[in-house]
XYZ file of N, CA, C and O in Angstrom:
304
model
N -7.139 -11.014 31.449
C -6.937 -9.788 30.701
C -7.676 -9.898 29.365
O -7.531 -10.874 28.652
N -8.445 -8.896 29.037
C -9.210 -8.910 27.796
C -8.382 -8.343 26.656
O -7.500 -7.523 26.850
N -8.708 -8.792 25.436
C -7.956 -8.347 24.267
C -8.101 -6.858 24.015
O -7.159 -6.200 23.599
N -9.271 -6.310 24.272
C -9.465 -4.885 23.988
C -8.662 -3.997 24.930
O -8.393 -2.850 24.619
N -8.241 -4.514 26.078
C -7.440 -3.738 27.021
C -5.951 -3.750 26.677
O -5.208 -2.909 27.155
N -5.526 -4.709 25.880
C -4.106 -4.826 25.559
C -3.661 -3.696 24.638
O -2.623 -3.108 24.826
N -4.444 -3.387 23.611
C -4.099 -2.309 22.700
C -3.188 -2.723 21.560
O -2.850 -1.918 20.714
N -2.767 -3.963 21.518
C -1.882 -4.435 20.453
C -2.669 -4.866 19.228
O -2.227 -4.663 18.105
N -3.810 -5.458 19.447
C -4.621 -5.987 18.354
C -5.453 -4.878 17.728
O -5.782 -3.896 18.384
N -5.828 -5.030 16.442
C -6.726 -4.056 15.818
C -8.065 -4.014 16.541
O -8.462 -4.982 17.195
N -8.754 -2.890 16.414
C -10.028 -2.721 17.119
C -11.034 -3.818 16.780
O -11.697 -4.363 17.639
N -11.122 -4.140 15.509
C -12.118 -5.105 15.080
C -11.837 -6.527 15.519
O -12.742 -7.354 15.611
N -10.570 -6.833 15.798
C -10.224 -8.202 16.147
C -10.881 -8.646 17.443
O -11.379 -9.771 17.537
N -10.900 -7.792 18.439
C -11.514 -8.158 19.726
C -13.009 -8.404 19.544
O -13.568 -9.345 20.122
N -13.656 -7.588 18.705
C -15.085 -7.780 18.455
C -15.323 -9.076 17.692
O -16.271 -9.818 17.989
N -14.477 -9.360 16.688
C -14.617 -10.615 15.944
C -14.472 -11.808 16.877
O -15.248 -12.759 16.831
N -13.476 -11.736 17.726
C -13.210 -12.860 18.631
C -14.372 -13.060 19.590
O -14.752 -14.201 19.860
N -14.932 -11.973 20.076
C -16.037 -12.096 21.027
C -17.299 -12.628 20.348
O -17.994 -13.475 20.904
N -17.568 -12.162 19.143
C -18.821 -12.524 18.474
C -18.787 -13.885 17.805
O -19.799 -14.585 17.750
N -17.655 -14.265 17.274
C -17.617 -15.465 16.438
C -16.784 -16.610 17.012
O -16.553 -17.593 16.336
N -16.333 -16.500 18.228
C -15.497 -17.551 18.798
C -16.247 -18.864 18.928
O -15.688 -19.931 18.713
N -17.515 -18.789 19.231
C -18.282 -20.006 19.428
C -18.721 -20.618 18.100
O -19.010 -21.799 18.024
N -18.745 -19.828 17.041
C -19.236 -20.338 15.762
C -18.115 -20.819 14.855
O -18.381 -21.441 13.843
N -16.861 -20.507 15.172
C -15.746 -20.936 14.347
C -15.566 -20.105 13.087
O -14.973 -20.557 12.118
N -16.100 -18.899 13.065
C -16.013 -18.062 11.872
C -15.004 -16.927 12.038
O -15.006 -15.981 11.278
N -14.127 -17.048 13.003
C -13.163 -15.974 13.241
C -12.263 -15.795 12.025
O -12.135 -14.703 11.487
N -11.659 -16.868 11.601
C -10.677 -16.750 10.535
C -11.316 -16.302 9.226
O -10.720 -15.509 8.500
N -12.513 -16.757 8.912
C -13.156 -16.388 7.653
C -13.421 -14.892 7.577
O -13.078 -14.237 6.593
N -14.008 -14.341 8.598
C -14.349 -12.925 8.558
C -13.097 -12.053 8.673
O -13.004 -11.020 8.026
N -12.141 -12.474 9.468
C -10.909 -11.702 9.600
C -10.139 -11.707 8.283
O -9.605 -10.680 7.867
N -10.106 -12.847 7.611
C -9.444 -12.941 6.314
C -10.141 -12.051 5.298
O -9.483 -11.359 4.507
N -11.462 -12.024 5.302
C -12.198 -11.160 4.383
C -11.875 -9.689 4.633
O -11.699 -8.912 3.690
N -11.787 -9.300 5.899
C -11.484 -7.906 6.207
C -10.064 -7.553 5.784
O -9.831 -6.479 5.227
N -9.121 -8.442 6.022
C -7.733 -8.187 5.634
C -7.617 -8.093 4.117
O -6.931 -7.214 3.590
N -8.298 -8.985 3.385
C -8.273 -8.933 1.926
C -8.881 -7.637 1.409
O -8.373 -7.036 0.463
N -9.962 -7.184 2.028
C -10.590 -5.935 1.617
C -9.654 -4.752 1.850
O -9.490 -3.890 0.984
N -9.016 -4.731 3.019
C -8.111 -3.615 3.326
C -6.891 -3.612 2.417
O -6.443 -2.559 1.971
N -6.331 -4.788 2.135
C -5.162 -4.835 1.259
C -5.520 -4.465 -0.165
O -4.738 -3.790 -0.842
N -6.682 -4.877 -0.644
C -7.078 -4.486 -2.000
C -7.342 -2.992 -2.080
O -6.998 -2.344 -3.073
N -7.926 -2.418 -1.044
C -8.156 -0.977 -1.017
C -6.833 -0.230 -0.986
O -6.645 0.746 -1.724
N -5.909 -0.684 -0.171
C -4.606 -0.041 -0.066
C -3.839 -0.126 -1.382
O -3.256 0.859 -1.836
N -3.872 -1.297 -2.015
C -3.143 -1.438 -3.272
C -3.773 -0.604 -4.380
O -3.067 -0.039 -5.209
N -5.099 -0.495 -4.403
C -5.734 0.333 -5.435
C -5.460 1.815 -5.199
O -5.432 2.601 -6.145
N -5.245 2.215 -3.950
C -4.901 3.606 -3.667
C -3.436 3.896 -3.993
O -3.088 5.020 -4.355
N -2.578 2.895 -3.895
C -1.156 3.101 -4.130
C -0.775 3.039 -5.599
O 0.278 3.555 -5.969
N -1.588 2.417 -6.444
C -1.245 2.270 -7.853
C -0.966 3.603 -8.545
O 0.060 3.732 -9.233
N -1.818 4.619 -8.415
C -1.500 5.890 -9.070
C -0.222 6.536 -8.537
O 0.549 7.130 -9.298
N 0.037 6.392 -7.245
C 1.263 6.949 -6.681
C 2.505 6.260 -7.240
O 3.514 6.916 -7.521
N 2.425 4.967 -7.409
C 3.552 4.215 -7.969
C 3.791 4.628 -9.419
O 4.937 4.797 -9.850
N 2.714 4.805 -10.187
C 2.847 5.209 -11.586
C 3.477 6.601 -11.674
O 4.369 6.841 -12.498
N 3.048 7.521 -10.832
C 3.629 8.866 -10.831
C 5.097 8.816 -10.437
O 5.949 9.464 -11.062
N 5.422 8.039 -9.428
C 6.805 7.911 -8.970
C 7.694 7.342 -10.076
O 8.788 7.857 -10.333
N 7.238 6.297 -10.759
C 8.023 5.719 -11.843
C 8.151 6.688 -13.011
O 9.196 6.745 -13.664
N 7.101 7.462 -13.287
C 7.179 8.470 -14.342
C 8.218 9.524 -14.034
O 8.954 9.973 -14.925
N 8.294 9.941 -12.774
C 9.305 10.923 -12.379
C 10.711 10.344 -12.538
O 11.623 11.019 -13.034
N 10.882 9.100 -12.158
C 12.201 8.463 -12.293
C 12.602 8.370 -13.758
O 13.741 8.696 -14.129
N 11.680 7.944 -14.610
C 11.981 7.852 -16.045
C 12.286 9.230 -16.609
O 13.208 9.402 -17.413
N 11.532 10.246 -16.202
C 11.793 11.604 -16.670
C 13.164 12.104 -16.268
O 13.868 12.727 -17.076
N 13.575 11.843 -15.045
C 14.896 12.265 -14.588
C 15.986 11.553 -15.382
O 16.993 12.162 -15.770
N 15.793 10.277 -15.650
C 16.790 9.531 -16.429
C 16.876 10.081 -17.843
O 17.979 10.255 -18.391
N 15.731 10.376 -18.464
C 15.748 10.938 -19.816
C 16.424 12.299 -19.853
O 17.209 12.591 -20.764
N 16.135 13.131 -18.886
C 16.781 14.447 -18.834
C 18.285 14.284 -18.630
O 19.088 14.973 -19.264
N 18.680 13.359 -17.782
C 20.108 13.125 -17.538
C 20.809 12.606 -18.790
O 21.990 12.879 -19.013
N 20.093 11.881 -19.640
C 20.699 11.365 -20.868
C 20.769 12.423 -21.965
O 21.780 12.546 -22.657
N 19.706 13.181 -22.165
C 19.628 14.087 -23.305
C 20.185 15.474 -23.036
O 20.545 16.179 -23.979
N 20.258 15.917 -21.823
C 20.771 17.256 -21.532
C 22.213 17.442 -22.001
O 22.523 18.467 -22.634
N 23.120 16.494 -21.763
C 24.481 16.671 -22.301
C 24.510 16.726 -23.830
O 25.300 17.456 -24.409
N 23.637 15.973 -24.495
C 23.600 16.010 -25.957
C 23.156 17.379 -26.452
O 23.715 17.921 -27.420
N 22.145 17.956 -25.833
C 21.674 19.276 -26.233
C 22.723 20.345 -25.936
O 22.927 21.261 -26.732
N 23.399 20.225 -24.825
C 24.463 21.186 -24.517
C 25.619 21.082 -25.503
O 26.203 22.078 -25.902
N 25.925 19.865 -25.899
C 27.014 19.651 -26.846
C 26.636 20.199 -28.227
O 27.469 20.793 -28.922
N 25.383 20.040 -28.638
C 24.970 20.552 -29.943
C 24.954 22.066 -29.948
O 25.202 22.703 -30.976
N 24.659 22.712 -28.814
C 24.678 24.166 -28.739
C 26.113 24.715 -28.762
O 26.323 25.846 -29.184
N 27.072 23.951 -28.341
C 28.453 24.433 -28.321
C 29.060 24.475 -29.721
O 30.029 25.175 -29.947
N 28.516 23.725 -30.685
C 29.028 23.715 -32.056
C 28.590 24.931 -32.849
O 29.160 25.248 -33.855
N 27.580 25.628 -32.415
C 27.067 26.769 -33.184
C 27.860 27.975 -32.988
O 28.550 28.538 -32.484
């Protein structure tokens, strides 16, 4: 049974295994591809994480200050 027929492995893995099995460079190139994909994914997620944390901080600030503003309006 060939790896490309299984469907469990990533597309590129079967090609890497076929091309570099005899040279012993499977792990090097696969590691480089995984590092590239993880760095790309993390650089794409950074702005989303910053926006998400900003929303959380904003909600906490509103939850803290809204009762104070309501209380100050009740004294007038």
